[in-house]
Short mmCIF file of N, CA and C and ligand atoms in Angstrom, two decimals:
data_model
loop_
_atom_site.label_atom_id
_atom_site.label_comp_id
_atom_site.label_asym_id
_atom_site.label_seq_id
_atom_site.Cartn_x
_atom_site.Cartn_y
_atom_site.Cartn_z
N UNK A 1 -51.91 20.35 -39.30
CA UNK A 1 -52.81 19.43 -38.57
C UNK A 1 -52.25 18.00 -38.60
N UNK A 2 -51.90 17.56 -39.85
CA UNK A 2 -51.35 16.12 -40.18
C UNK A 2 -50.13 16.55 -39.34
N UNK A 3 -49.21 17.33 -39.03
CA UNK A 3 -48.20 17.15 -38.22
C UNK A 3 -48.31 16.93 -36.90
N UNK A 4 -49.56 17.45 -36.34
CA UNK A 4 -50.07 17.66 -34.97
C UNK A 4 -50.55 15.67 -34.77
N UNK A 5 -50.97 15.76 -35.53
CA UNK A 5 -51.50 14.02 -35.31
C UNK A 5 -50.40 13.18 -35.15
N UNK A 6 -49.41 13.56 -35.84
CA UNK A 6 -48.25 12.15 -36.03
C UNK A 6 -47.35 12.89 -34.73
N UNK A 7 -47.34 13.93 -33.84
CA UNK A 7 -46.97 14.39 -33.06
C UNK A 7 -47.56 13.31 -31.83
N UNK A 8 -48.50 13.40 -31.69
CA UNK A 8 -49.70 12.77 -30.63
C UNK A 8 -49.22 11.49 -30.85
N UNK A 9 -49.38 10.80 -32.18
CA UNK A 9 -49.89 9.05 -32.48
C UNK A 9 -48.15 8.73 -31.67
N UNK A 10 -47.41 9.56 -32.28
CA UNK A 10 -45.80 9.19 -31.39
C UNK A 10 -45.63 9.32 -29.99
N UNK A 11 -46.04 10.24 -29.51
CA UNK A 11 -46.41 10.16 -28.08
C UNK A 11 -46.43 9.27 -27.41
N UNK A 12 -47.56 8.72 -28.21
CA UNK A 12 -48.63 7.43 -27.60
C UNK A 12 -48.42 5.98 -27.64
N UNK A 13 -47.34 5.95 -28.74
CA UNK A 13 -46.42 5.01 -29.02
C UNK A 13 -45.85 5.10 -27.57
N UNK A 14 -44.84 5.95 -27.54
CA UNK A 14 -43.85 5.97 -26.85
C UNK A 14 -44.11 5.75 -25.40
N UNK A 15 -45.39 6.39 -25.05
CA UNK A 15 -46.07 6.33 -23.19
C UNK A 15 -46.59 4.47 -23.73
N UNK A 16 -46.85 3.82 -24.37
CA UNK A 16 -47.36 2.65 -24.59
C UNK A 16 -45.82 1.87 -24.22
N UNK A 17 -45.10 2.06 -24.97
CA UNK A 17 -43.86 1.43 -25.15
C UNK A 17 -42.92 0.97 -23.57
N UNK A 18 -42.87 2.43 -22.86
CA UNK A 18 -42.28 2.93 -21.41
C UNK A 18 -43.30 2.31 -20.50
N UNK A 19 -44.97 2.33 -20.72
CA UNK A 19 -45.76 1.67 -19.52
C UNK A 19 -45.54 0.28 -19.68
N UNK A 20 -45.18 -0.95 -20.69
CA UNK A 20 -45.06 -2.09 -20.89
C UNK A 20 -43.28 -2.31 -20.03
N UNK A 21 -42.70 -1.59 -20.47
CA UNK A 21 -41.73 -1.46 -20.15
C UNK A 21 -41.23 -1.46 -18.29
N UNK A 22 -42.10 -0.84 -18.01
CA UNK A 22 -42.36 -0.51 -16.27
C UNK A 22 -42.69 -1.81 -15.72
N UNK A 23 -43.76 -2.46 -16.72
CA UNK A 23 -44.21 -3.39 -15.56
C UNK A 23 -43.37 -4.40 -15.79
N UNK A 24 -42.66 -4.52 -16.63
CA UNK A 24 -41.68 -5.93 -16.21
C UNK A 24 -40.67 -5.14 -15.43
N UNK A 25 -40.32 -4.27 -15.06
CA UNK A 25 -39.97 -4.11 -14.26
C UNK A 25 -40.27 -4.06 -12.55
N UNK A 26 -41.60 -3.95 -12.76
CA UNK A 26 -42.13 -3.61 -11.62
C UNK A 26 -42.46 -5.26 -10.95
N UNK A 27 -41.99 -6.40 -11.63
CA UNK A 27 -42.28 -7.26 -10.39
C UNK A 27 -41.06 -7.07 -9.08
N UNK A 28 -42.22 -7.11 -8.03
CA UNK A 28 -41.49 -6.58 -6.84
C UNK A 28 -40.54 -7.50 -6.19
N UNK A 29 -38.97 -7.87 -6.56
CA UNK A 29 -38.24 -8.41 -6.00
C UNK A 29 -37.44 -7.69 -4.84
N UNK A 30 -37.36 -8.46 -3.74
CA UNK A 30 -37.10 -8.04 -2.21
C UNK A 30 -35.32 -7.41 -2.80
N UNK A 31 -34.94 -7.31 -3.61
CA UNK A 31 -33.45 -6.57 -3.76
C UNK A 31 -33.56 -6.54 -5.15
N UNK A 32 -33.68 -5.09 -5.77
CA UNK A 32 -33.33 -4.68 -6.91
C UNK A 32 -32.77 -3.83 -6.88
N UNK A 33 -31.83 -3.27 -8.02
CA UNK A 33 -30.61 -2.72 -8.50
C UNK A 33 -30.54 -2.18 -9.63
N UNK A 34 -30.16 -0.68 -9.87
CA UNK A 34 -30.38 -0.87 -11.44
C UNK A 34 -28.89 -1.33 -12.55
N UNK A 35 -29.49 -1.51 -13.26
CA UNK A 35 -28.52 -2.12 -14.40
C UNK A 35 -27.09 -1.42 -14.10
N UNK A 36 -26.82 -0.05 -14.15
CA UNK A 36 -25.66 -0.51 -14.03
C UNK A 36 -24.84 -0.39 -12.35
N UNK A 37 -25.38 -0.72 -11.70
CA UNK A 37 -25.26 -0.93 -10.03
C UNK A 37 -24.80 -2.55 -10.27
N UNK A 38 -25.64 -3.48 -11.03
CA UNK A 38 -25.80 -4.94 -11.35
C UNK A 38 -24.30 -4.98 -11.76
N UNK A 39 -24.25 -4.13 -13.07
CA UNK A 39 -23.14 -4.10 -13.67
C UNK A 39 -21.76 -4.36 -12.82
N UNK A 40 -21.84 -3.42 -11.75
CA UNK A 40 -20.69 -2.95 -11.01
C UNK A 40 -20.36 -4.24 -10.11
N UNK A 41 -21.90 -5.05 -9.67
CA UNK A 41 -21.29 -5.87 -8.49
C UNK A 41 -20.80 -7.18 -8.84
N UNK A 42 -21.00 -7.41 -10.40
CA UNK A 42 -20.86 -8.71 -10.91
C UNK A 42 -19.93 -8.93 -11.87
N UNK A 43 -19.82 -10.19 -11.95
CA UNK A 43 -18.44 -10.08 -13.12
C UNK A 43 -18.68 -10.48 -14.44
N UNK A 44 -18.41 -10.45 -15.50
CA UNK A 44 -19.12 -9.95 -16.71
C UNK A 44 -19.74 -11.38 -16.72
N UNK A 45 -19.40 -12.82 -16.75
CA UNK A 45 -19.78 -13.69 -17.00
C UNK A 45 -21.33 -14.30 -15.79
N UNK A 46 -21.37 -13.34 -14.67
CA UNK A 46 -22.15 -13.78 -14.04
C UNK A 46 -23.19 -12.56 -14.18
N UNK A 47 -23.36 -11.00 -14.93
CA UNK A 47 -24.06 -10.36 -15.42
C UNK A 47 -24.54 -10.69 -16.87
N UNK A 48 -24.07 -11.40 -17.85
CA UNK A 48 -24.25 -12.01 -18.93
C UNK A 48 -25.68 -13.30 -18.49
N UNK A 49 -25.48 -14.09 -17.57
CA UNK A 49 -26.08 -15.04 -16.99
C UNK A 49 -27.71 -14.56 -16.24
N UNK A 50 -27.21 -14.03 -15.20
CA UNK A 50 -27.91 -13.55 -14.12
C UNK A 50 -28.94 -12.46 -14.47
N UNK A 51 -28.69 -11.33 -15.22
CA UNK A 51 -29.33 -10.07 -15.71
C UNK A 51 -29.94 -10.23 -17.37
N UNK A 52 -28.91 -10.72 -18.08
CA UNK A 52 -29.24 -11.07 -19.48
C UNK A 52 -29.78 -12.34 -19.69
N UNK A 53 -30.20 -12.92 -19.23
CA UNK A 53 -30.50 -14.37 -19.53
C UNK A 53 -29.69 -15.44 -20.31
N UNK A 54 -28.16 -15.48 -20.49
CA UNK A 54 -27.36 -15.79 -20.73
C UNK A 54 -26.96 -17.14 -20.24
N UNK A 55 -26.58 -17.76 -21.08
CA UNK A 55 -25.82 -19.37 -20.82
C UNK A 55 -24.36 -19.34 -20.80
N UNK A 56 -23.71 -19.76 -19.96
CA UNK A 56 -22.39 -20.12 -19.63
C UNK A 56 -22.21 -21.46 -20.58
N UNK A 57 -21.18 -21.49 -21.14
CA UNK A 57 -20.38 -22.82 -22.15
C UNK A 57 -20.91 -23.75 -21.35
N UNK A 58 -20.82 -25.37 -22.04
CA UNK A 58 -21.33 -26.32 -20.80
C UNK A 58 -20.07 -26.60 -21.25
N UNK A 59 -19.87 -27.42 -19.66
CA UNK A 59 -18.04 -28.39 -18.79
C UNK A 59 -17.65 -27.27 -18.73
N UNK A 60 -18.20 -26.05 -18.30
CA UNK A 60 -17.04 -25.23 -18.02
C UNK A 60 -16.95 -24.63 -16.51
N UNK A 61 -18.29 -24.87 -16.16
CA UNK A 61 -18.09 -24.36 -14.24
C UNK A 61 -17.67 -25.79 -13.39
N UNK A 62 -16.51 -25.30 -12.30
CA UNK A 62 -16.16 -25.78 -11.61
C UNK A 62 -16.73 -26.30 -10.82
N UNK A 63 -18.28 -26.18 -10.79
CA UNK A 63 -19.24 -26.47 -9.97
C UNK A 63 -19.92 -28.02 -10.16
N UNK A 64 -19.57 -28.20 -11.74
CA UNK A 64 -19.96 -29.56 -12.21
C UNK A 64 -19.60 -30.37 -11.64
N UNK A 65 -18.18 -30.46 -10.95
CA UNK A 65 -18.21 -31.63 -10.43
C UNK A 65 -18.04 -32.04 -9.24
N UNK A 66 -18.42 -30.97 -8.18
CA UNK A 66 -18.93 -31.07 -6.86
C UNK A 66 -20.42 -31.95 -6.23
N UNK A 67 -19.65 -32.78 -5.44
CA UNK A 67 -21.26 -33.65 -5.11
C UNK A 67 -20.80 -33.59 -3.38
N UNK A 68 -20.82 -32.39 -2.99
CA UNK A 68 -21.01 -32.44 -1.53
C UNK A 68 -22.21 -31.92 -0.83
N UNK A 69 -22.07 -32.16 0.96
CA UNK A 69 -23.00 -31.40 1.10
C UNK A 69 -22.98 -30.40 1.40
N UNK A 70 -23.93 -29.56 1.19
CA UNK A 70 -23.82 -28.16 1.25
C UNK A 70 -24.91 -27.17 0.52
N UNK A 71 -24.72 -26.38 0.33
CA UNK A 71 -25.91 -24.98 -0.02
C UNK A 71 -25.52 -24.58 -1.04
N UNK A 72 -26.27 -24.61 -2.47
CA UNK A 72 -26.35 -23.45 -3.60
C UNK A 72 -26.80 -22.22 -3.69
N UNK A 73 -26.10 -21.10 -3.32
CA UNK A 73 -26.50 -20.18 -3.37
C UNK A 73 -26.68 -18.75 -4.18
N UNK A 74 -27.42 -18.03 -4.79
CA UNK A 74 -27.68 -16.91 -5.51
C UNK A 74 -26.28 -16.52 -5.57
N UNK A 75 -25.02 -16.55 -6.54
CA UNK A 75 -23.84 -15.60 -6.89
C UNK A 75 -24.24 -13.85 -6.22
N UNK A 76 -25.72 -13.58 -6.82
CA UNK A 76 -25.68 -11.89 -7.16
C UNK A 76 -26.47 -11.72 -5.90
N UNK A 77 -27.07 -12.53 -4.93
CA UNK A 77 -28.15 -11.97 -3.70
C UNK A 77 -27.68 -12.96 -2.25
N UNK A 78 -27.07 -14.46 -2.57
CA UNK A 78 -26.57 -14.96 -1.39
C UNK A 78 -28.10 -15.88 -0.91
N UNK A 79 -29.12 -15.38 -1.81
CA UNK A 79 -30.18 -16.60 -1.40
C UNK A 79 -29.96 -17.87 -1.55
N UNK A 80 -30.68 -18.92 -0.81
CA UNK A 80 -30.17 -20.11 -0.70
C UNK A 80 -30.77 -20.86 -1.61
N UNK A 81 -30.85 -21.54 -2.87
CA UNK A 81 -31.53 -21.87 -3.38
C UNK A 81 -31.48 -23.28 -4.14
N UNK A 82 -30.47 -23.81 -4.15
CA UNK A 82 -30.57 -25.29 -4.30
C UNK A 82 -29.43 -26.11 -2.61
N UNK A 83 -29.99 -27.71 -2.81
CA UNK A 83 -28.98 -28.33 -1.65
C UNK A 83 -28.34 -29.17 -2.66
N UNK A 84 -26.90 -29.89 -2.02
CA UNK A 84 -25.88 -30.23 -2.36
C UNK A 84 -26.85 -31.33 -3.11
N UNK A 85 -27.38 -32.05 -1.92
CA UNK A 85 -27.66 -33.56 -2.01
C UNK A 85 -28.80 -33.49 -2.68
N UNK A 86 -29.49 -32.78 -3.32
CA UNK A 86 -30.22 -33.14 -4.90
C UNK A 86 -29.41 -32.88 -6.08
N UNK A 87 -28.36 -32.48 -5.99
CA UNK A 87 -27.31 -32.73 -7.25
C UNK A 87 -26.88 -33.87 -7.89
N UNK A 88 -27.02 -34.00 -9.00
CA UNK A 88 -26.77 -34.90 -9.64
C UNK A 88 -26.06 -34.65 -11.21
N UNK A 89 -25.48 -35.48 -11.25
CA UNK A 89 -24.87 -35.65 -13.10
C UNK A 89 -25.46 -35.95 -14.28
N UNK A 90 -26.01 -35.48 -14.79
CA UNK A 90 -27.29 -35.20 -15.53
C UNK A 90 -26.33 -35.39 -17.00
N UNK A 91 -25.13 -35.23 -16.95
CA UNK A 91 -24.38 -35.44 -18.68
C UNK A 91 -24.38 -34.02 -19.51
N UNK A 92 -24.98 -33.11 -19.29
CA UNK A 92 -25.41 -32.18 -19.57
C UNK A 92 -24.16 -30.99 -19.73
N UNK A 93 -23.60 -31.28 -18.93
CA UNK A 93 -22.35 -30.15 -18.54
C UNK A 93 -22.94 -29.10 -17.88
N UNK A 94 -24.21 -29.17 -17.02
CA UNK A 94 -24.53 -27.96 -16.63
C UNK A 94 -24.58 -28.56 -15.24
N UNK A 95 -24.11 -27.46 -13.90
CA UNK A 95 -24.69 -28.37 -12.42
C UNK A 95 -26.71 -28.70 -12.48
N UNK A 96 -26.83 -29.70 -11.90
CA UNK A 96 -27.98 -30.29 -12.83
C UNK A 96 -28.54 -30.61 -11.51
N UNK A 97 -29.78 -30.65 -10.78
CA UNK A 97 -30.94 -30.69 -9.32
C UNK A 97 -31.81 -31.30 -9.61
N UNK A 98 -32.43 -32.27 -8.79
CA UNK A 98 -33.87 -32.51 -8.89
C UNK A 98 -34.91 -31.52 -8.65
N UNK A 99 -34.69 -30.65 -7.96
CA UNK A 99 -35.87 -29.96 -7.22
C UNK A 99 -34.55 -28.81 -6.49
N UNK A 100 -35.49 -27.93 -6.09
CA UNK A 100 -35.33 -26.31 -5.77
C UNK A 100 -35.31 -26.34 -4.28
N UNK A 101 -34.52 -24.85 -3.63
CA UNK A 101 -35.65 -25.02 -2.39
C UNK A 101 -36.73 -24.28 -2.61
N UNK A 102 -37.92 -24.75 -1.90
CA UNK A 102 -38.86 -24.23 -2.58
C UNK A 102 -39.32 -22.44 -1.82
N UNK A 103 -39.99 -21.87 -2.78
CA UNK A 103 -39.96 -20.55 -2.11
C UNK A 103 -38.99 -19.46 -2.96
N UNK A 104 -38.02 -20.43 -2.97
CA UNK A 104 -36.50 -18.96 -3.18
C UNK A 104 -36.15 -19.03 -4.61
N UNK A 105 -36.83 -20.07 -5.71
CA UNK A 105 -36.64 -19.76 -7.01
C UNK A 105 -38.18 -19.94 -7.66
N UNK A 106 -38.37 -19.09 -8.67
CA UNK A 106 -39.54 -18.56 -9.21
C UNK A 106 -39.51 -18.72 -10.85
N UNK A 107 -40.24 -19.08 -11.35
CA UNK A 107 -40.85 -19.76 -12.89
C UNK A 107 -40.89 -19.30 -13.51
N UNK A 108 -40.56 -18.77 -14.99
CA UNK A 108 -41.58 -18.21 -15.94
C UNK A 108 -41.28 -19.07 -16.85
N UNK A 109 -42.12 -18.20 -18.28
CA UNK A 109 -42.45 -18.83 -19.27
C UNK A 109 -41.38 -18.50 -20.39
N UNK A 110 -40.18 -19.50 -21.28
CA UNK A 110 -39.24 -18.77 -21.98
C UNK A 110 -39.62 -19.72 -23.61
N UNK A 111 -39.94 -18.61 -24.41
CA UNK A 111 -40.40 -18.95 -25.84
C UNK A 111 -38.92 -18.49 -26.44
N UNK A 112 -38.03 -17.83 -26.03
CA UNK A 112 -36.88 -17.64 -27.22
C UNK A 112 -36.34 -18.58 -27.98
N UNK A 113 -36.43 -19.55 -28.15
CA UNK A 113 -35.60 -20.94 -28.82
C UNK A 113 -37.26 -21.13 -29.75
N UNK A 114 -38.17 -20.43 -29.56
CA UNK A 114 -39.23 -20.62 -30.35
C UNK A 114 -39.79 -22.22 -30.07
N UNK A 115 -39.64 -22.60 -28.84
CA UNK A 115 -40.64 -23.32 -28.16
C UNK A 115 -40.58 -23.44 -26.56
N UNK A 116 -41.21 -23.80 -25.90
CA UNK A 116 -41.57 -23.52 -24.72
C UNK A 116 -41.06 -23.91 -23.86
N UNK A 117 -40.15 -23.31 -22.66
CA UNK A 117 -39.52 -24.08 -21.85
C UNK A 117 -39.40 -23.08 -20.62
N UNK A 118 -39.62 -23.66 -19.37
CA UNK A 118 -39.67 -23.05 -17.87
C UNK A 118 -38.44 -22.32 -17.42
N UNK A 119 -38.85 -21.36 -17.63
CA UNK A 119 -37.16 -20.65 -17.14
C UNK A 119 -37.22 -20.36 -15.46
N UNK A 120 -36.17 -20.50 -14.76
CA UNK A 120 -35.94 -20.50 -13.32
C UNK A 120 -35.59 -18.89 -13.07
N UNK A 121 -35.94 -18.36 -11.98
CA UNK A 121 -34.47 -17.62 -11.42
C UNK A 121 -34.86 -17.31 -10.05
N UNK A 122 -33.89 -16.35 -9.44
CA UNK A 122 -33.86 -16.43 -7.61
C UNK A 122 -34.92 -15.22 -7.73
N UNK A 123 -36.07 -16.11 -6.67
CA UNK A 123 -37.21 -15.45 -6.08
C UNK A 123 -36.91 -14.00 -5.59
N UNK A 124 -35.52 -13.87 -4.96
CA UNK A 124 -35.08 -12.47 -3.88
C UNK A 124 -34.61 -11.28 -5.33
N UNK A 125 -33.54 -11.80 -6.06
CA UNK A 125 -33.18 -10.88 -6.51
C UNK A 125 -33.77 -10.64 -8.14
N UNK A 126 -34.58 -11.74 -9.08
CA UNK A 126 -35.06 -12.08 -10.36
C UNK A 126 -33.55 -12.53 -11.09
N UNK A 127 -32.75 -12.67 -10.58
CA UNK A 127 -31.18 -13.42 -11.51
C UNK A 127 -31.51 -14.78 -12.45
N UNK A 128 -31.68 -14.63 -13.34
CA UNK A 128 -31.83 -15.89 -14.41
C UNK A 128 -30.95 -17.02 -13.73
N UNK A 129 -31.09 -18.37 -13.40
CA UNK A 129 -30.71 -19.05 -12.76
C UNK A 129 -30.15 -20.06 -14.67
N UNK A 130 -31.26 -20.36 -14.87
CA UNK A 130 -31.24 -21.89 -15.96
C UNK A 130 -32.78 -22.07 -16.16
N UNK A 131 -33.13 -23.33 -16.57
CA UNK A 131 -34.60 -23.97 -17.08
C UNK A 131 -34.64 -25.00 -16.44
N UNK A 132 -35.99 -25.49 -16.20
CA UNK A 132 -36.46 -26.66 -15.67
C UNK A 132 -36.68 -27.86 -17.16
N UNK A 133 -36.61 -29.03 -16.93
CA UNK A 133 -37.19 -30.14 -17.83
C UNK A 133 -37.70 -30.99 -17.29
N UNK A 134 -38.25 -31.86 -17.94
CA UNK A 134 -39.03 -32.82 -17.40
C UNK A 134 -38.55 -34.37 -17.82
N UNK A 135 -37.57 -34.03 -17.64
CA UNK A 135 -35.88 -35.65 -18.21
C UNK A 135 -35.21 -35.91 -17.02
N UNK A 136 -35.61 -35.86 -15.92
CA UNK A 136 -34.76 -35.81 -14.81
C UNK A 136 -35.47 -37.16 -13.99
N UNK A 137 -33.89 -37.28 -13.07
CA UNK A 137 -34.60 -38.63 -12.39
C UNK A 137 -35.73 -38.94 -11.87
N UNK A 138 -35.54 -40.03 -11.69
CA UNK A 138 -36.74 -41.12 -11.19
C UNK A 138 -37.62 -40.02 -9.63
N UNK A 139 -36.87 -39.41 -8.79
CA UNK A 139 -36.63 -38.85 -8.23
C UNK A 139 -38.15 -37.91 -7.91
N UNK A 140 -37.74 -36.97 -8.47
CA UNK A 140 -39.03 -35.84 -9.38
C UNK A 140 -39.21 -35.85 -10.34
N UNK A 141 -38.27 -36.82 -11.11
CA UNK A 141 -38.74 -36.64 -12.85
C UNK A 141 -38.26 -35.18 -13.42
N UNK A 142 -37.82 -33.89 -12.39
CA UNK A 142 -37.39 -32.57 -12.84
C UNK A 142 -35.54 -32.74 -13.07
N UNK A 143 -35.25 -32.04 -14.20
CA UNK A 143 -34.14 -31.65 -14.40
C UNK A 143 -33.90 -30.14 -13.66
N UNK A 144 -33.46 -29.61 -13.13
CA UNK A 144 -32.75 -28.32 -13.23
C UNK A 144 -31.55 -28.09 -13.92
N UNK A 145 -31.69 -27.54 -14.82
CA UNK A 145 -30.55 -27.24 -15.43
C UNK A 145 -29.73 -26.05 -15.15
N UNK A 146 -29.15 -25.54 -14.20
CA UNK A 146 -28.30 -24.27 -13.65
C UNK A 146 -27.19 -23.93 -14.14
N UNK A 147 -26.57 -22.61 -14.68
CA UNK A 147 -25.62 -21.99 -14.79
C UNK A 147 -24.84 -22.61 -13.91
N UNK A 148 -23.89 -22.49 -14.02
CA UNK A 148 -22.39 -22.62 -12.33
C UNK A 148 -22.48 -21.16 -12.38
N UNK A 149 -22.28 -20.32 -12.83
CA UNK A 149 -21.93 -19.06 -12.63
C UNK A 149 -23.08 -17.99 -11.92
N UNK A 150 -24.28 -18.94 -12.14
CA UNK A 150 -24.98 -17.77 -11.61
C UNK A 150 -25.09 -18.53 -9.69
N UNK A 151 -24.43 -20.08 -9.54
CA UNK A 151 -24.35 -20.01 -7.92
C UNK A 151 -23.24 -19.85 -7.21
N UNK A 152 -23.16 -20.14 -6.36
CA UNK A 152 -22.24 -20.51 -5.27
C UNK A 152 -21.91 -20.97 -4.57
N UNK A 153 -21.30 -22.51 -4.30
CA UNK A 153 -21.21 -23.55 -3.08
C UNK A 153 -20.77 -23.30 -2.10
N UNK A 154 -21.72 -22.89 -0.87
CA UNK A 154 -21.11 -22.88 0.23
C UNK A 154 -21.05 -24.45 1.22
N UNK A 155 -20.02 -25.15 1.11
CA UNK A 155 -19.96 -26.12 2.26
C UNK A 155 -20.59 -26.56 2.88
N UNK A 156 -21.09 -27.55 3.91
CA UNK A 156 -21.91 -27.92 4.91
C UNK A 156 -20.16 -27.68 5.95
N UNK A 157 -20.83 -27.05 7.13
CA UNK A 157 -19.69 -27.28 8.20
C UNK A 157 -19.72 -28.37 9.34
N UNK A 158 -18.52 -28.68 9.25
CA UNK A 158 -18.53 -30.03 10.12
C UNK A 158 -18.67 -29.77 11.20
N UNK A 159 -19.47 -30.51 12.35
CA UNK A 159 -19.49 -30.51 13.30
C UNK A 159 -18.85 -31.09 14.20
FE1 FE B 1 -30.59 -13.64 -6.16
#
């Protein structure tokens, strides 16, 4: 009987464990992939970032020191999600925004550092982008703090 119970109570664990499990999965992003599909299309430093919630070294993306105009876009989905011309040099070593476009990156709540800070990522695909602060210029007063690795500068084309 005592075996039959700890049979069940494990069960129940386990359907508890897998239904918690589902629903973070289940927010419905317009392009999902499974892990290792992610795996396949990305390169380890932008699956480290993008999927794992991972930080890239700071001074180390080439992206830091671009101030043109042009489009930031999702590395892993091609959404458009920051512009050139809210970029700014923030000291940080990270490419650093006042503001988003709005719509195409989405908020949550990140306690891992064991205090509270706004984590970003792309609305289309859920790719961990970076964190928001509230140290940023005069502007919005918002920092974005972004990976380089999890975007991609595409140009403004001349006309
Ligand atoms: Fe994306």
């Amino acid at each position: 009987m005592k075996n039959i119970l700890l049979v069940v109570l494990t069960l129940f664990i386990f359907s508890c464990n897998s239904s918690a499990q589902d629903k973070k999965e289940a927010k419905n992003y317009k392009i999902t992939k499974s892990d290792v599909q992610w795996k396949a299309d990305l390169s380890e430093m932008q699956y480290n970032v993008l999927r794992k919630a991972g930080t890239e070294r700071p001074f180390t993306s080439p992206l830091n020191k671009i101030y043109k105009e042009g489009t930031y876009v999702c590395a892993a989905c091609d959404t458009e999600l920051f512009e050139g011309k809210y970029k700014y040099d923030s000291g940080s070593g990270w490419p650093s925004f006042d503001r988003e476009i709005e719509g195409n990156v989405a908020f949550d709540t990140d306690r891992k550092l064991g205090y509270t800070r706004t984590e970003e990522h792309c609305a289309t695909c859920g790719g961990h982008l970076g964190h928001v602060f509230n140290d940023g210029p005069e502007t919005t007063g918002k920092r974005h703090c972004i990976n380089g690795v999890a975007l991609k500068f595409i140009p403004k084309k001349k006309e």
